[in-house]
Coordinates of C-alpha atoms in Angstrom, one line a residue:
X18 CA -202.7 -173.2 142.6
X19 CA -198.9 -172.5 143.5
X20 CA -195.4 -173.6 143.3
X21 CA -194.5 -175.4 146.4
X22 CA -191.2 -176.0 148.0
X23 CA -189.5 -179.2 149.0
X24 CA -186.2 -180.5 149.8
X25 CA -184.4 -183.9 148.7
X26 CA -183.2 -185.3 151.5
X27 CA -180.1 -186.5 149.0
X28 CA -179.1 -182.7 149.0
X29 CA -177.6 -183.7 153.0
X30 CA -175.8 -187.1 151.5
X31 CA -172.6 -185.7 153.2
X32 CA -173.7 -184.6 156.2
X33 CA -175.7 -188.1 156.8
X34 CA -172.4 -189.7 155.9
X35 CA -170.5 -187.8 158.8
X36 CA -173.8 -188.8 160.7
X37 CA -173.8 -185.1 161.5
X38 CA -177.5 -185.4 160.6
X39 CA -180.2 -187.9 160.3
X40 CA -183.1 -188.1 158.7
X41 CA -185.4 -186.5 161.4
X42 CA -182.6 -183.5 161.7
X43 CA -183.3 -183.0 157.9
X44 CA -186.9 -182.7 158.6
X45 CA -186.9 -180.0 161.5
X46 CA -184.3 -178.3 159.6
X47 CA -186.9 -178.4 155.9
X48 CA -189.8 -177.1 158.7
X49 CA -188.0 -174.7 160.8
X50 CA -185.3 -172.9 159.0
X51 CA -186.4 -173.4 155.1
X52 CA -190.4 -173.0 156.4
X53 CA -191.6 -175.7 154.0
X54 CA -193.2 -179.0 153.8
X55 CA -192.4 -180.6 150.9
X56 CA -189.7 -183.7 151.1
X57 CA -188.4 -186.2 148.9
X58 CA -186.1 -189.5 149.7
X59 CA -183.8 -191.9 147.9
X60 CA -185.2 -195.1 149.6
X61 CA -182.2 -196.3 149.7
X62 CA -180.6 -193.9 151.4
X63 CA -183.1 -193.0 153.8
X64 CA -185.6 -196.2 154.6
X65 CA -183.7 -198.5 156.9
X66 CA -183.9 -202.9 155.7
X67 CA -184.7 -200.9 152.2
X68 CA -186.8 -202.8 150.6
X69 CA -188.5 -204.4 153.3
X70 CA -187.9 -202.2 156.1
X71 CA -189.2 -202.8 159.7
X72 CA -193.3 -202.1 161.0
X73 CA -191.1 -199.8 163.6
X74 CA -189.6 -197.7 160.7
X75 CA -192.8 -197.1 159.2
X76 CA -194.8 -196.2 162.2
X77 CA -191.6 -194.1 163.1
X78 CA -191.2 -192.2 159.7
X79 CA -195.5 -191.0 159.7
X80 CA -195.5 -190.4 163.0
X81 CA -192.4 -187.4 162.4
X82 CA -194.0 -186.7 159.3
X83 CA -197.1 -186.3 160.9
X84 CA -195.4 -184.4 163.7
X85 CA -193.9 -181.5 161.7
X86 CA -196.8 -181.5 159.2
X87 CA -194.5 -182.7 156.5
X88 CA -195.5 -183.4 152.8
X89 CA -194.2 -186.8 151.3
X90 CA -194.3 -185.7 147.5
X91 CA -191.8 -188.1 145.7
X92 CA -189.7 -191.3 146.4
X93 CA -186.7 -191.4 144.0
X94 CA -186.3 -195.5 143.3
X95 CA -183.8 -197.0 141.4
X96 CA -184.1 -200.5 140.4
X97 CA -180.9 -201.9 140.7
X98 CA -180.8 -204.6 138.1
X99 CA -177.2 -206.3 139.2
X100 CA -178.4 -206.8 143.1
X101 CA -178.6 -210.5 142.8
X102 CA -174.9 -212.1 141.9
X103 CA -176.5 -215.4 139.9
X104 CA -178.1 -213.0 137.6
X105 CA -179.4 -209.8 136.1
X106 CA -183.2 -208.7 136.4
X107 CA -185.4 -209.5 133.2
X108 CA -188.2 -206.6 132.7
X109 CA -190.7 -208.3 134.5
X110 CA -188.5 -208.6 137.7
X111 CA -187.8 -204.9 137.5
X112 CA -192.1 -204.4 137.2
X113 CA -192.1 -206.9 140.5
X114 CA -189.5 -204.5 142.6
X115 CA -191.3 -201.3 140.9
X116 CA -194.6 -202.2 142.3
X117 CA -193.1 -203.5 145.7
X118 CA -191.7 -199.4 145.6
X119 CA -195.1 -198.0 144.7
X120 CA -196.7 -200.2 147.4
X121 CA -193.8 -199.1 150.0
X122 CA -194.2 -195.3 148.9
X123 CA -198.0 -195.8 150.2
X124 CA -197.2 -196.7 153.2
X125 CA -194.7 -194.0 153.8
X126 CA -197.5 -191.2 152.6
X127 CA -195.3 -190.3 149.1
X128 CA -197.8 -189.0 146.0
X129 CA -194.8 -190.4 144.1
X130 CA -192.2 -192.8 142.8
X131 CA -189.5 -191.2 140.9
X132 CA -187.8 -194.0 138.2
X133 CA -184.6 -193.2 135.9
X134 CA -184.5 -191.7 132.9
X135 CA -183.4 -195.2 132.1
X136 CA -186.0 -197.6 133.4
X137 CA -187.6 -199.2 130.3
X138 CA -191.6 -198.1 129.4
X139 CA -192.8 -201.4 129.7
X140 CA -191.6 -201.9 132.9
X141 CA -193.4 -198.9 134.0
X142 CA -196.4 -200.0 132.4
X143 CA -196.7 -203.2 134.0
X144 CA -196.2 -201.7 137.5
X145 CA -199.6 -199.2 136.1
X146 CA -202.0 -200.9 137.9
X147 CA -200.2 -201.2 141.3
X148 CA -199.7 -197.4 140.7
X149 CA -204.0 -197.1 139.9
X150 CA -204.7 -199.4 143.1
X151 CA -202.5 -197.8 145.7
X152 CA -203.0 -194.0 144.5
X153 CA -199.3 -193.3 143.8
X154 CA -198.1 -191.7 141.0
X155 CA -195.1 -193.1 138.8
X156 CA -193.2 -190.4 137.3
X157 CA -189.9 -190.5 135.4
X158 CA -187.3 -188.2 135.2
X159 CA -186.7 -185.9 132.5
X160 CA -182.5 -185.4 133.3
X161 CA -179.8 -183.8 131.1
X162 CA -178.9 -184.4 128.8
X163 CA -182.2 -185.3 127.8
X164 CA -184.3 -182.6 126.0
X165 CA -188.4 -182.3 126.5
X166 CA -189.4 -182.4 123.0
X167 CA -187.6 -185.0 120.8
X168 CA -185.8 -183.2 117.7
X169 CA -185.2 -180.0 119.4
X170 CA -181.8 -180.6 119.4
X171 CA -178.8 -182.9 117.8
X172 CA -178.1 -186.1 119.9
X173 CA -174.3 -186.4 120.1
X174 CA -172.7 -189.8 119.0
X175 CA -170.8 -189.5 122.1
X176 CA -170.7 -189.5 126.4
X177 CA -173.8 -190.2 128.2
X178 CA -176.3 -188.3 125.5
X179 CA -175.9 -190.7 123.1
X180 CA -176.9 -194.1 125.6
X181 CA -180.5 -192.3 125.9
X182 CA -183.5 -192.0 124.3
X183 CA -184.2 -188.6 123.1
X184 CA -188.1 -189.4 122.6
X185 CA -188.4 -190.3 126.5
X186 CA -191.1 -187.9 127.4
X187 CA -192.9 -188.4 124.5
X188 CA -192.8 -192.3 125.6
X189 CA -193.9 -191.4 128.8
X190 CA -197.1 -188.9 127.3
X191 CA -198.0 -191.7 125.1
X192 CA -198.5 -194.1 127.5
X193 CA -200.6 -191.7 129.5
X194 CA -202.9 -190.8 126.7
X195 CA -203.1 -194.7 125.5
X196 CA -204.3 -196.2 129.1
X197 CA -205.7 -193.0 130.2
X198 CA -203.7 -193.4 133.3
X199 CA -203.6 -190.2 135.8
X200 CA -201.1 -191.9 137.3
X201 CA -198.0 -192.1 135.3
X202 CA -196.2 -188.5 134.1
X203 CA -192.7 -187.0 134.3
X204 CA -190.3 -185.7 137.1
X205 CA -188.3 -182.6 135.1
X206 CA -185.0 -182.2 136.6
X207 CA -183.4 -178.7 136.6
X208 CA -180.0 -179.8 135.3
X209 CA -181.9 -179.7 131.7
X210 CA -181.6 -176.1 131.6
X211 CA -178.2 -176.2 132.5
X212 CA -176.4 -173.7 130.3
X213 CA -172.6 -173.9 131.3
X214 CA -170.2 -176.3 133.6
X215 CA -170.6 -174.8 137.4
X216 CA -167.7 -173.7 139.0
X217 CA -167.3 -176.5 141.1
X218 CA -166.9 -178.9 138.7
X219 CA -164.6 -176.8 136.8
X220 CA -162.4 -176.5 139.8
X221 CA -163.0 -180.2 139.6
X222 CA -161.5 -181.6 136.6
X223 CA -158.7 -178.7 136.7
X224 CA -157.4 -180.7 139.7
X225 CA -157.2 -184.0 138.0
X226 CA -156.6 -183.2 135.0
X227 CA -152.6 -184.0 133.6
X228 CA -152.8 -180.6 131.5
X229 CA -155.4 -178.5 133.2
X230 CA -155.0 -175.7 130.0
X231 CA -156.7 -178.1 128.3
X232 CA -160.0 -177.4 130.2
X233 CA -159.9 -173.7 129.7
X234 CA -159.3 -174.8 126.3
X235 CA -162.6 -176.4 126.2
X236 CA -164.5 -173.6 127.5
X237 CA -163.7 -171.4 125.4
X238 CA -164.1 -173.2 122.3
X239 CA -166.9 -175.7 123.1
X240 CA -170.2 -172.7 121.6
X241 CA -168.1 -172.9 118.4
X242 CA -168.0 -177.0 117.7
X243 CA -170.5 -180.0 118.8
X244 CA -169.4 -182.7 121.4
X245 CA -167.7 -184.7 118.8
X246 CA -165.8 -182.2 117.3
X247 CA -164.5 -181.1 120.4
X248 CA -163.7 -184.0 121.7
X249 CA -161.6 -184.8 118.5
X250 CA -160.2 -181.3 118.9
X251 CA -159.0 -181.0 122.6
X252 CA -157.3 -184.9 121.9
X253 CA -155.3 -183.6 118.9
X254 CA -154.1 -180.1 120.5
X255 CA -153.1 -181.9 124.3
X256 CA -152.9 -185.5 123.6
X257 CA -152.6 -187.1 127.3
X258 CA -154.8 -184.4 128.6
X259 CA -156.3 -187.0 131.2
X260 CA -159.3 -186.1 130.9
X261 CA -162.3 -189.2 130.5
X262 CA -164.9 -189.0 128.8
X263 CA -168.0 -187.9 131.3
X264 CA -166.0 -184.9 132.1
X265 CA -164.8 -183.8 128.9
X266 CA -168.6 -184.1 128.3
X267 CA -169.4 -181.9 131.3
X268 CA -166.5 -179.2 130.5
X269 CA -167.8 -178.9 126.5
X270 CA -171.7 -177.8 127.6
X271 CA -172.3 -175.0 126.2
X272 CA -176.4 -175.1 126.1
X273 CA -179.3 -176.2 127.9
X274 CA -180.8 -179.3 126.7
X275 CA -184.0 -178.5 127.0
X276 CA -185.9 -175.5 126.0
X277 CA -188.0 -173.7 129.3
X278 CA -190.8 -172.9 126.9
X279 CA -191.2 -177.0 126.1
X280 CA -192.6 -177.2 129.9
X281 CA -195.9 -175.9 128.7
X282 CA -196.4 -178.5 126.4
X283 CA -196.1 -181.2 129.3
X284 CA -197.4 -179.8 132.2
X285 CA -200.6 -181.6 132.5
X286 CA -197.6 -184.6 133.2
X287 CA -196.0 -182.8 135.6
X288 CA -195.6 -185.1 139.2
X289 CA -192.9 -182.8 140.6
X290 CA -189.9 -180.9 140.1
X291 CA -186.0 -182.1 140.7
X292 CA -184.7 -178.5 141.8
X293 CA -181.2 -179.6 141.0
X294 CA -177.9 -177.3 141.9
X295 CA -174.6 -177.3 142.0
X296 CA -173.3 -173.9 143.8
X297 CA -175.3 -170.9 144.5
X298 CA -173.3 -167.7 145.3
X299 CA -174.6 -164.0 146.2
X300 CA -175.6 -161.7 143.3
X301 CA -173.6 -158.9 143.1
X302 CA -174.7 -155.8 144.7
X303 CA -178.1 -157.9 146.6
X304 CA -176.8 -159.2 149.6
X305 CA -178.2 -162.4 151.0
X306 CA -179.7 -162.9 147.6
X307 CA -178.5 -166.1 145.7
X308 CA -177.8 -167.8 142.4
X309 CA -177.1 -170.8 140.9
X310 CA -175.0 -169.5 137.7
X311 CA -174.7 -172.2 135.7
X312 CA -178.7 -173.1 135.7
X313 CA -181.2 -170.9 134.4
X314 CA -183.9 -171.0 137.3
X315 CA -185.7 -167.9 136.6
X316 CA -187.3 -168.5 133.1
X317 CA -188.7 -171.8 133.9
X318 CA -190.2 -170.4 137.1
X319 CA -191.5 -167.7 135.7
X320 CA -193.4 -169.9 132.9
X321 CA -194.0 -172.6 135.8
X322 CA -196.3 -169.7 137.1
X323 CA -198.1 -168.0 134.1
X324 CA -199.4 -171.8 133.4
X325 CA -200.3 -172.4 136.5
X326 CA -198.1 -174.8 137.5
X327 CA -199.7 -176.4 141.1
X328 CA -196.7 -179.1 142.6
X329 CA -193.7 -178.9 144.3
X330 CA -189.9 -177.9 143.6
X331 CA -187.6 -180.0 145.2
X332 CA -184.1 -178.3 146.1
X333 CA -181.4 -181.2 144.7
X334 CA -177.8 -180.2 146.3
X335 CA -175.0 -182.3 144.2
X336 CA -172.1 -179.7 143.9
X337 CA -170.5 -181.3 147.3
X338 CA -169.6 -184.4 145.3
X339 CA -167.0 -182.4 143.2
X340 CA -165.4 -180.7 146.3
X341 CA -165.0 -184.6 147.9
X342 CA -161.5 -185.2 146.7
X343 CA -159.9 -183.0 149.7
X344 CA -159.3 -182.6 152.9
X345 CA -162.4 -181.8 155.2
X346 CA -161.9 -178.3 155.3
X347 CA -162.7 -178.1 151.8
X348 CA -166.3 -179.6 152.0
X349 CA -169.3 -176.9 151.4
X350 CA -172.2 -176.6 153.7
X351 CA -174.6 -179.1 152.3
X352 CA -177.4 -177.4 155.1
X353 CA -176.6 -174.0 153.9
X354 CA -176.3 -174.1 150.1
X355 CA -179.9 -175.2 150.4
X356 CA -180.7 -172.6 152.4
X357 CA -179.4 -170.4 149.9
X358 CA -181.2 -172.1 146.9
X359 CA -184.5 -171.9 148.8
X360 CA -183.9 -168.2 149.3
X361 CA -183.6 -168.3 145.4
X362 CA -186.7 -170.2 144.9
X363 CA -189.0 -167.9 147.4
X364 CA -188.1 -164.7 145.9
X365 CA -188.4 -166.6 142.1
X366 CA -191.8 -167.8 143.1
X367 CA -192.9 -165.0 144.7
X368 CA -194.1 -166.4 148.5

């Protein structure tokens, strides 16, 4: 019984975009510089003729798996609802592509299917039985700014908070304890215990913005007011700020969204583990030891551990996308950030 670690093969987006890697570079690099097995896919982004990729593919991708004693733990799917152009999918054409997935993440070895924090309940439970037959387990994502327990805090009336449903995991535990499924839980992503914007982002919006003093505005007011309020408060003191909405949302977080401690409570729902990051630098005085600063890693590990929690970690790398807006010479190292975060995660975990 132990935390494993595992790599999203979305932390590389970049790199594969630059076709400096592929997918079978991302693997030897996951088993012979990170000394792991665990790896996760967009299917998408990874699975060629996605969703009905060739006999060749799928021979090709167990046979590397296979190879470099690789772990498929989750498939991240995403039901794109506007992929026809004469219409939008009903419910029971999102079940239909949902168990196509499941049956697809079989073939490709994966204990999982990861579906948005968006993707309705009853489509999920429709696709139940596909998810019984095949063995593969549908878990959807817990991701900020989502909390784990429903009332623990305020949902703003504003940005992307208030387009979600606050009671999601309880939705989700429901379901579970109704059908007596073993084979539908939740995928926690780290951004929930996200306390403050990285500096990435920061940089970010600074760059864009019309009047950058507006962001450090922001941060140093945003503990004292709610979203609303400060929203209402940075547009009346620099009016033509230009700054939207999502990252006026992002600048004003202040707290976590979710409370480590409310992991206990849904462990026993626990597929896997988004290990999302935006930026990890070296601690002051420990060389070659990392953190990410604007995500608390270390309490949810450490209560990961005392309850026993037996599944994998998967690193998630998105602080690239808010260095994209320059020249090349600006871009991070996608393949050493996670190298970084999984030197974080071993010394957290305690290999």
């Amino acid at each position: 019984m132990s935390i494993k670690r595992g790599v999203s093969l979305y932390s590389y987006q970049q790199t594969q975009f630059f076709k400096q890697m592929d997918w079978k570079d991302m693997i030897r690099e996951i088993r012979d510089n990170l000394h792991t097995d665990g790896v996760e896919i967009i299917d998408e982004a990874t699975i060629r003729d996605y969703p009905f990729p060739s006999e060749q593919f799928i021979f090709d991708w167990n046979n590397y798996i296979a190879r470099y004693e690789m772990t498929p733990v989750t498939m991240d799917i995403y039901l794109d609802v506007h992929q026809f152009r004469d219409h939008i999918m009903n419910h029971r054409e999102a079940a239909e592509r949902l168990k196509n997935d499941i049956k697809l993440a079989a073939r490709l070895g994966f204990q999982n299917v990861r579906p948005l924090c968006l993707v309705p309940i009853d489509v999920i439970e429709m696709a139940l039985d596909t998810a019984e037959k095949y063995n593969v387990r549908i878990g959807k994502e817990i991701h900020a700014p989502l909390p784990i327990r429903p009332g623990a805090r305020k949902q703003p009336t504003s940005g992307m908070a208030a387009a979600l449903d606050f009671r999601m995991s309880e939705q989700i535990i429901d379901l579970a304890q109704r059908t007596g499924s073993k084979h539908v839980g939740l995928v926690p992503d780290f951004g929930i215990f996200q306390h403050s914007p990285s500096q990435v982002a920061i940089d970010y919006v600074k760059r864009h913005a019309i009047i950058p003093e507006a962001v450090d505005f922001i941060l140093a007011n945003s503990k004292d007011h709610d979203l609303d309020d400060m929203i209402a408060l940075v547009n009346e003191k620099y009016p033509g700020h230009g700054i939207d909405g999502s990252n006026l949302e992002r600048m004003a977080l202040h707290e976590a969204s979710a409370d480590p401690n409310d992991l206990i409570e849904i462990l026993p729902y626990i597929m896997s583990i988004h290990g999302k990051f935006y930026n990890m630098t070296e601690i002051p005085g420990k060389p070659g030891c990392y953190e990410d600063l604007a995500i608390d890693y270390e309490t949810p590990i450490r209560i990961l551990k005392e309850h026993g929690f037996n599944g994998y970690i998967d690193s998630e790398y998105e602080g690239q996308r808010d260095q994209q807006d320059r020249g090349l010479e600006y871009l991070p190292n996608e393949v050493e950030q996670v190298r970084r975060h999984h030197e974080m995660m071993t010394r957290l975990i305690g290999e």
